[in-house]
Each structure stands twice: as C-alpha cells, then as structure tokens.
Amino acid sequence: MREALENATQELKRVDHLFYVSLKYTRTADMMKHMVERLINTFSFGIESLLKHAKEEKKIVEIPNNPAMRSKLAAETFADEKITAYIGLYTKLRKIIRADYTKREEFRRHVTMTCTIDNSEIVEVNIDVLKEYYETAKNFINHVERIIEGKEEE
C-alpha cells in the first residue's frame, strides 16, 4: 500500500517535470501524450493503493489485475463523489491515450492534441487542459493519502 502510494508520488514528480520543463521547451503532441501516460500511471498507483488499503481493512477479498476492473472496484468500495470524479477522469485519460489523435499548432503555446473518444466526443487537449488534469491528479493523491491515513478533510 505504501509502496503504491510512493510510486504514485514519484510519477507525479515526473508529470511535474514534463509539464514545467519538457513541455515548455518541446511543445509537441507527443510530449503531451507522454504526460497523459504519466498521469494514467499516477492514477493507477493511487487506485492500487486504495485497493490495498481496502484489502487490509477486509472490505474486499482480492484485487483484480485488469485496470478497468480495479477502477470500478475502487469506485464501488470508496463510494464518495470525489473518488467517482477522479476515476471518471482516469477512465477518460485511458480513452484519450488509446484514441487516434491529430496535432495542431505544434511548437507554439497553443499546441493541441485532438482525439475522438467513444465514437462521438471530441476532446481537445492543450496545455491549459493538461494543467487541470495535473492539478486533479495531485488532489487525487492527496485524497488517497488522507483516506489511507484516516485523516479528515481539510
């Protein structure tokens, strides 16, 4: 449980570096895609940590290997609005990374990666959207830490 949480924190540091350093100098859709992959890893480790905590608390019997099943189980086990919203973003990021994408305005401030998910929803990922995703991932990891340590909301 602690190891998974530590891995999530390390991935978050990598995302931080990608956002504030790499993306600043290499404004490409590929760099954005790398950042989305790191965000997915962060969420995955956070969910793993939650599930290990639930297993220790004997709320669940076993942890599935499939990421989709893990996220669904975490949403069911920790049925609060925040966890549901975070897992919704995680699912969306997984769809974005698997979708075909187009690039627009590479090497400029408004570099955009556009993809279609669920055969209808067009998602445009730009630097501002990535910042929101990054902040949400940080909030998720903080929320997971509070759940595991049994602390109340601030």
PDB file of C-alpha atoms in Angstrom:
ATOM      1  CA  MET A   1       0.000   0.000   0.000  1.00  0.00           C
ATOM      2  CA  ARG A   2       2.726   2.475   0.985  1.00  0.00           C
ATOM      3  CA  GLU A   3       4.840   1.369  -1.968  1.00  0.00           C
ATOM      4  CA  ALA A   4       1.999   2.037  -4.430  1.00  0.00           C
ATOM      5  CA  LEU A   5       1.437   5.461  -2.865  1.00  0.00           C
ATOM      6  CA  GLU A   6       5.158   6.214  -3.114  1.00  0.00           C
ATOM      7  CA  ASN A   7       5.110   5.145  -6.790  1.00  0.00           C
ATOM      8  CA  ALA A   8       2.166   7.495  -7.384  1.00  0.00           C
ATOM      9  CA  THR A   9       4.114  10.350  -5.792  1.00  0.00           C
ATOM     10  CA  GLN A  10       7.153   9.576  -7.961  1.00  0.00           C
ATOM     11  CA  GLU A  11       5.001   9.552 -11.120  1.00  0.00           C
ATOM     12  CA  LEU A  12       3.525  12.883 -10.051  1.00  0.00           C
ATOM     13  CA  LYS A  13       7.061  14.297  -9.828  1.00  0.00           C
ATOM     14  CA  ARG A  14       7.701  13.082 -13.369  1.00  0.00           C
ATOM     15  CA  VAL A  15       4.484  14.707 -14.573  1.00  0.00           C
ATOM     16  CA  ASP A  16       5.552  17.911 -12.840  1.00  0.00           C
ATOM     17  CA  HIS A  17       8.868  17.837 -14.695  1.00  0.00           C
ATOM     18  CA  LEU A  18       7.185  17.084 -18.009  1.00  0.00           C
ATOM     19  CA  PHE A  19       4.771  19.948 -17.531  1.00  0.00           C
ATOM     20  CA  TYR A  20       7.094  22.654 -16.249  1.00  0.00           C
ATOM     21  CA  VAL A  21      10.300  21.747 -18.092  1.00  0.00           C
ATOM     22  CA  SER A  22       9.893  19.405 -21.046  1.00  0.00           C
ATOM     23  CA  LEU A  23       6.606  20.797 -22.368  1.00  0.00           C
ATOM     24  CA  LYS A  24       7.958  24.332 -22.055  1.00  0.00           C
ATOM     25  CA  TYR A  25      10.765  23.606 -24.488  1.00  0.00           C
ATOM     26  CA  THR A  26       9.221  20.847 -26.590  1.00  0.00           C
ATOM     27  CA  ARG A  27       5.666  21.861 -27.400  1.00  0.00           C
ATOM     28  CA  THR A  28       4.571  18.785 -29.300  1.00  0.00           C
ATOM     29  CA  ALA A  29       1.559  16.487 -29.174  1.00  0.00           C
ATOM     30  CA  ASP A  30       3.911  13.587 -28.462  1.00  0.00           C
ATOM     31  CA  MET A  31       5.130  15.332 -25.302  1.00  0.00           C
ATOM     32  CA  MET A  32       1.503  15.855 -24.304  1.00  0.00           C
ATOM     33  CA  LYS A  33       0.837  12.182 -24.895  1.00  0.00           C
ATOM     34  CA  HIS A  34       3.764  11.255 -22.614  1.00  0.00           C
ATOM     35  CA  MET A  35       2.309  13.485 -19.941  1.00  0.00           C
ATOM     36  CA  VAL A  36      -1.116  11.815 -20.245  1.00  0.00           C
ATOM     37  CA  GLU A  37       0.580   8.396 -19.940  1.00  0.00           C
ATOM     38  CA  ARG A  38       2.310   9.526 -16.732  1.00  0.00           C
ATOM     39  CA  LEU A  39      -0.991  10.856 -15.375  1.00  0.00           C
ATOM     40  CA  ILE A  40      -2.587   7.472 -16.072  1.00  0.00           C
ATOM     41  CA  ASN A  41       0.258   5.776 -14.173  1.00  0.00           C
ATOM     42  CA  THR A  42      -0.270   8.164 -11.256  1.00  0.00           C
ATOM     43  CA  PHE A  43      -3.969   7.341 -11.088  1.00  0.00           C
ATOM     44  CA  SER A  44      -3.241   3.609 -11.445  1.00  0.00           C
ATOM     45  CA  PHE A  45      -0.852   3.630  -8.485  1.00  0.00           C
ATOM     46  CA  GLY A  46      -3.322   5.679  -6.448  1.00  0.00           C
ATOM     47  CA  ILE A  47      -6.128   3.222  -7.185  1.00  0.00           C
ATOM     48  CA  GLU A  48      -3.832   0.294  -6.372  1.00  0.00           C
ATOM     49  CA  SER A  49      -3.005   1.928  -3.054  1.00  0.00           C
ATOM     50  CA  LEU A  50      -6.707   2.415  -2.269  1.00  0.00           C
ATOM     51  CA  LEU A  51      -7.480  -1.199  -3.075  1.00  0.00           C
ATOM     52  CA  LYS A  52      -4.603  -2.498  -0.960  1.00  0.00           C
ATOM     53  CA  HIS A  53      -5.913  -0.380   1.898  1.00  0.00           C
ATOM     54  CA  ALA A  54      -9.411  -1.800   1.377  1.00  0.00           C
ATOM     55  CA  LYS A  55      -7.993  -5.334   1.370  1.00  0.00           C
ATOM     56  CA  GLU A  56      -6.161  -4.704   4.655  1.00  0.00           C
ATOM     57  CA  GLU A  57      -9.408  -3.346   6.105  1.00  0.00           C
ATOM     58  CA  LYS A  58     -11.127  -6.509   4.800  1.00  0.00           C
ATOM     59  CA  LYS A  59     -13.560  -4.511   2.655  1.00  0.00           C
ATOM     60  CA  ILE A  60     -12.587  -6.522  -0.436  1.00  0.00           C
ATOM     61  CA  VAL A  61     -11.302 -10.063  -0.903  1.00  0.00           C
ATOM     62  CA  GLU A  62      -8.932  -9.674  -3.848  1.00  0.00           C
ATOM     63  CA  ILE A  63      -7.551  -7.027  -6.178  1.00  0.00           C
ATOM     64  CA  PRO A  64      -8.214  -7.606  -9.901  1.00  0.00           C
ATOM     65  CA  ASN A  65      -5.392  -7.329 -12.448  1.00  0.00           C
ATOM     66  CA  ASN A  66      -7.450  -5.519 -15.088  1.00  0.00           C
ATOM     67  CA  PRO A  67      -7.181  -1.686 -14.737  1.00  0.00           C
ATOM     68  CA  ALA A  68     -10.838  -1.175 -15.663  1.00  0.00           C
ATOM     69  CA  MET A  69     -11.968  -3.677 -13.046  1.00  0.00           C
ATOM     70  CA  ARG A  70      -9.669  -2.073 -10.466  1.00  0.00           C
ATOM     71  CA  SER A  71     -11.106   1.371 -11.048  1.00  0.00           C
ATOM     72  CA  LYS A  72     -14.665   0.052 -10.934  1.00  0.00           C
ATOM     73  CA  LEU A  73     -13.977  -1.800  -7.676  1.00  0.00           C
ATOM     74  CA  ALA A  74     -12.353   1.287  -6.141  1.00  0.00           C
ATOM     75  CA  ALA A  75     -15.357   3.416  -7.116  1.00  0.00           C
ATOM     76  CA  GLU A  76     -17.718   0.879  -5.540  1.00  0.00           C
ATOM     77  CA  THR A  77     -15.646   0.353  -2.392  1.00  0.00           C
ATOM     78  CA  PHE A  78     -14.980   4.041  -1.709  1.00  0.00           C
ATOM     79  CA  ALA A  79     -18.341   5.398  -2.778  1.00  0.00           C
ATOM     80  CA  ASP A  80     -17.829   9.118  -2.435  1.00  0.00           C
ATOM     81  CA  GLU A  81     -18.247  11.854  -5.033  1.00  0.00           C
ATOM     82  CA  LYS A  82     -14.574  12.769  -5.189  1.00  0.00           C
ATOM     83  CA  ILE A  83     -13.333   9.238  -5.849  1.00  0.00           C
ATOM     84  CA  THR A  84     -16.029   8.779  -8.505  1.00  0.00           C
ATOM     85  CA  ALA A  85     -14.953  12.017 -10.229  1.00  0.00           C
ATOM     86  CA  TYR A  86     -11.267  11.101 -10.074  1.00  0.00           C
ATOM     87  CA  ILE A  87     -11.910   7.657 -11.506  1.00  0.00           C
ATOM     88  CA  GLY A  88     -14.040   9.259 -14.229  1.00  0.00           C
ATOM     89  CA  LEU A  89     -11.026  11.363 -15.252  1.00  0.00           C
ATOM     90  CA  TYR A  90      -8.786   8.282 -15.118  1.00  0.00           C
ATOM     91  CA  THR A  91     -11.159   6.463 -17.475  1.00  0.00           C
ATOM     92  CA  LYS A  92     -11.242   9.467 -19.804  1.00  0.00           C
ATOM     93  CA  LEU A  93      -7.431   9.656 -19.880  1.00  0.00           C
ATOM     94  CA  ARG A  94      -7.233   5.957 -20.744  1.00  0.00           C
ATOM     95  CA  LYS A  95      -9.625   6.550 -23.644  1.00  0.00           C
ATOM     96  CA  ILE A  96      -7.618   9.569 -24.822  1.00  0.00           C
ATOM     97  CA  ILE A  97      -4.353   7.619 -24.872  1.00  0.00           C
ATOM     98  CA  ARG A  98      -5.884   4.808 -26.948  1.00  0.00           C
ATOM     99  CA  ALA A  99      -7.615   7.099 -29.442  1.00  0.00           C
ATOM    100  CA  ASP A 100      -6.106   8.291 -32.704  1.00  0.00           C
ATOM    101  CA  TYR A 101      -5.176  11.939 -32.455  1.00  0.00           C
ATOM    102  CA  THR A 102      -4.348  14.891 -34.652  1.00  0.00           C
ATOM    103  CA  LYS A 103      -1.840  17.633 -33.889  1.00  0.00           C
ATOM    104  CA  ARG A 104      -2.368  21.361 -34.240  1.00  0.00           C
ATOM    105  CA  GLU A 105      -0.003  24.308 -33.747  1.00  0.00           C
ATOM    106  CA  GLU A 106       2.954  22.229 -32.669  1.00  0.00           C
ATOM    107  CA  PHE A 107       5.950  24.138 -31.285  1.00  0.00           C
ATOM    108  CA  ARG A 108       3.672  27.017 -30.231  1.00  0.00           C
ATOM    109  CA  ARG A 109       1.921  27.979 -26.994  1.00  0.00           C
ATOM    110  CA  HIS A 110      -1.442  26.676 -28.200  1.00  0.00           C
ATOM    111  CA  VAL A 111      -0.278  23.205 -29.213  1.00  0.00           C
ATOM    112  CA  THR A 112      -3.343  20.963 -29.236  1.00  0.00           C
ATOM    113  CA  MET A 113      -3.866  17.233 -29.417  1.00  0.00           C
ATOM    114  CA  THR A 114      -7.369  16.450 -30.704  1.00  0.00           C
ATOM    115  CA  CYS A 115      -8.896  12.995 -30.449  1.00  0.00           C
ATOM    116  CA  THR A 116     -12.319  11.380 -30.644  1.00  0.00           C
ATOM    117  CA  ILE A 117     -13.380   9.082 -27.834  1.00  0.00           C
ATOM    118  CA  ASP A 118     -16.499   6.926 -27.617  1.00  0.00           C
ATOM    119  CA  ASN A 119     -17.036   7.485 -31.372  1.00  0.00           C
ATOM    120  CA  SER A 120     -18.614  10.883 -30.747  1.00  0.00           C
ATOM    121  CA  GLU A 121     -16.932  13.015 -28.094  1.00  0.00           C
ATOM    122  CA  ILE A 122     -14.168  15.212 -29.479  1.00  0.00           C
ATOM    123  CA  VAL A 123     -11.562  16.014 -26.847  1.00  0.00           C
ATOM    124  CA  GLU A 124      -9.018  18.788 -27.347  1.00  0.00           C
ATOM    125  CA  VAL A 125      -6.046  18.504 -25.025  1.00  0.00           C
ATOM    126  CA  ASN A 126      -3.931  21.633 -24.758  1.00  0.00           C
ATOM    127  CA  ILE A 127      -1.526  22.990 -22.142  1.00  0.00           C
ATOM    128  CA  ASP A 128      -4.314  24.501 -20.028  1.00  0.00           C
ATOM    129  CA  VAL A 129      -6.284  21.235 -20.022  1.00  0.00           C
ATOM    130  CA  LEU A 130      -3.132  19.317 -19.088  1.00  0.00           C
ATOM    131  CA  LYS A 131      -2.608  21.691 -16.162  1.00  0.00           C
ATOM    132  CA  GLU A 132      -6.149  20.912 -14.939  1.00  0.00           C
ATOM    133  CA  TYR A 133      -5.509  17.177 -15.282  1.00  0.00           C
ATOM    134  CA  TYR A 134      -2.224  17.541 -13.399  1.00  0.00           C
ATOM    135  CA  GLU A 135      -3.851  19.504 -10.557  1.00  0.00           C
ATOM    136  CA  THR A 136      -6.648  16.919 -10.359  1.00  0.00           C
ATOM    137  CA  ALA A 137      -4.086  14.105 -10.154  1.00  0.00           C
ATOM    138  CA  LYS A 138      -2.313  15.913  -7.292  1.00  0.00           C
ATOM    139  CA  ASN A 139      -5.633  16.340  -5.482  1.00  0.00           C
ATOM    140  CA  PHE A 140      -6.405  12.654  -6.033  1.00  0.00           C
ATOM    141  CA  ILE A 141      -3.121  11.510  -4.499  1.00  0.00           C
ATOM    142  CA  ASN A 142      -3.651  13.852  -1.530  1.00  0.00           C
ATOM    143  CA  HIS A 143      -7.168  12.459  -1.107  1.00  0.00           C
ATOM    144  CA  VAL A 144      -5.852   8.885  -1.236  1.00  0.00           C
ATOM    145  CA  GLU A 145      -3.246   9.725   1.420  1.00  0.00           C
ATOM    146  CA  ARG A 146      -5.960  11.158   3.670  1.00  0.00           C
ATOM    147  CA  ILE A 147      -8.118   8.046   3.222  1.00  0.00           C
ATOM    148  CA  ILE A 148      -5.232   5.692   3.984  1.00  0.00           C
ATOM    149  CA  GLU A 149      -4.052   7.692   6.998  1.00  0.00           C
ATOM    150  CA  GLY A 150      -7.634   8.106   8.231  1.00  0.00           C
ATOM    151  CA  LYS A 151      -7.472  11.909   8.308  1.00  0.00           C
ATOM    152  CA  GLU A 152     -10.491  14.154   7.896  1.00  0.00           C
ATOM    153  CA  GLU A 153     -10.961  16.588   5.018  1.00  0.00           C
ATOM    154  CA  GLU A 154      -9.176  19.905   5.485  1.00  0.00           C
TER     155      GLU A 154
END
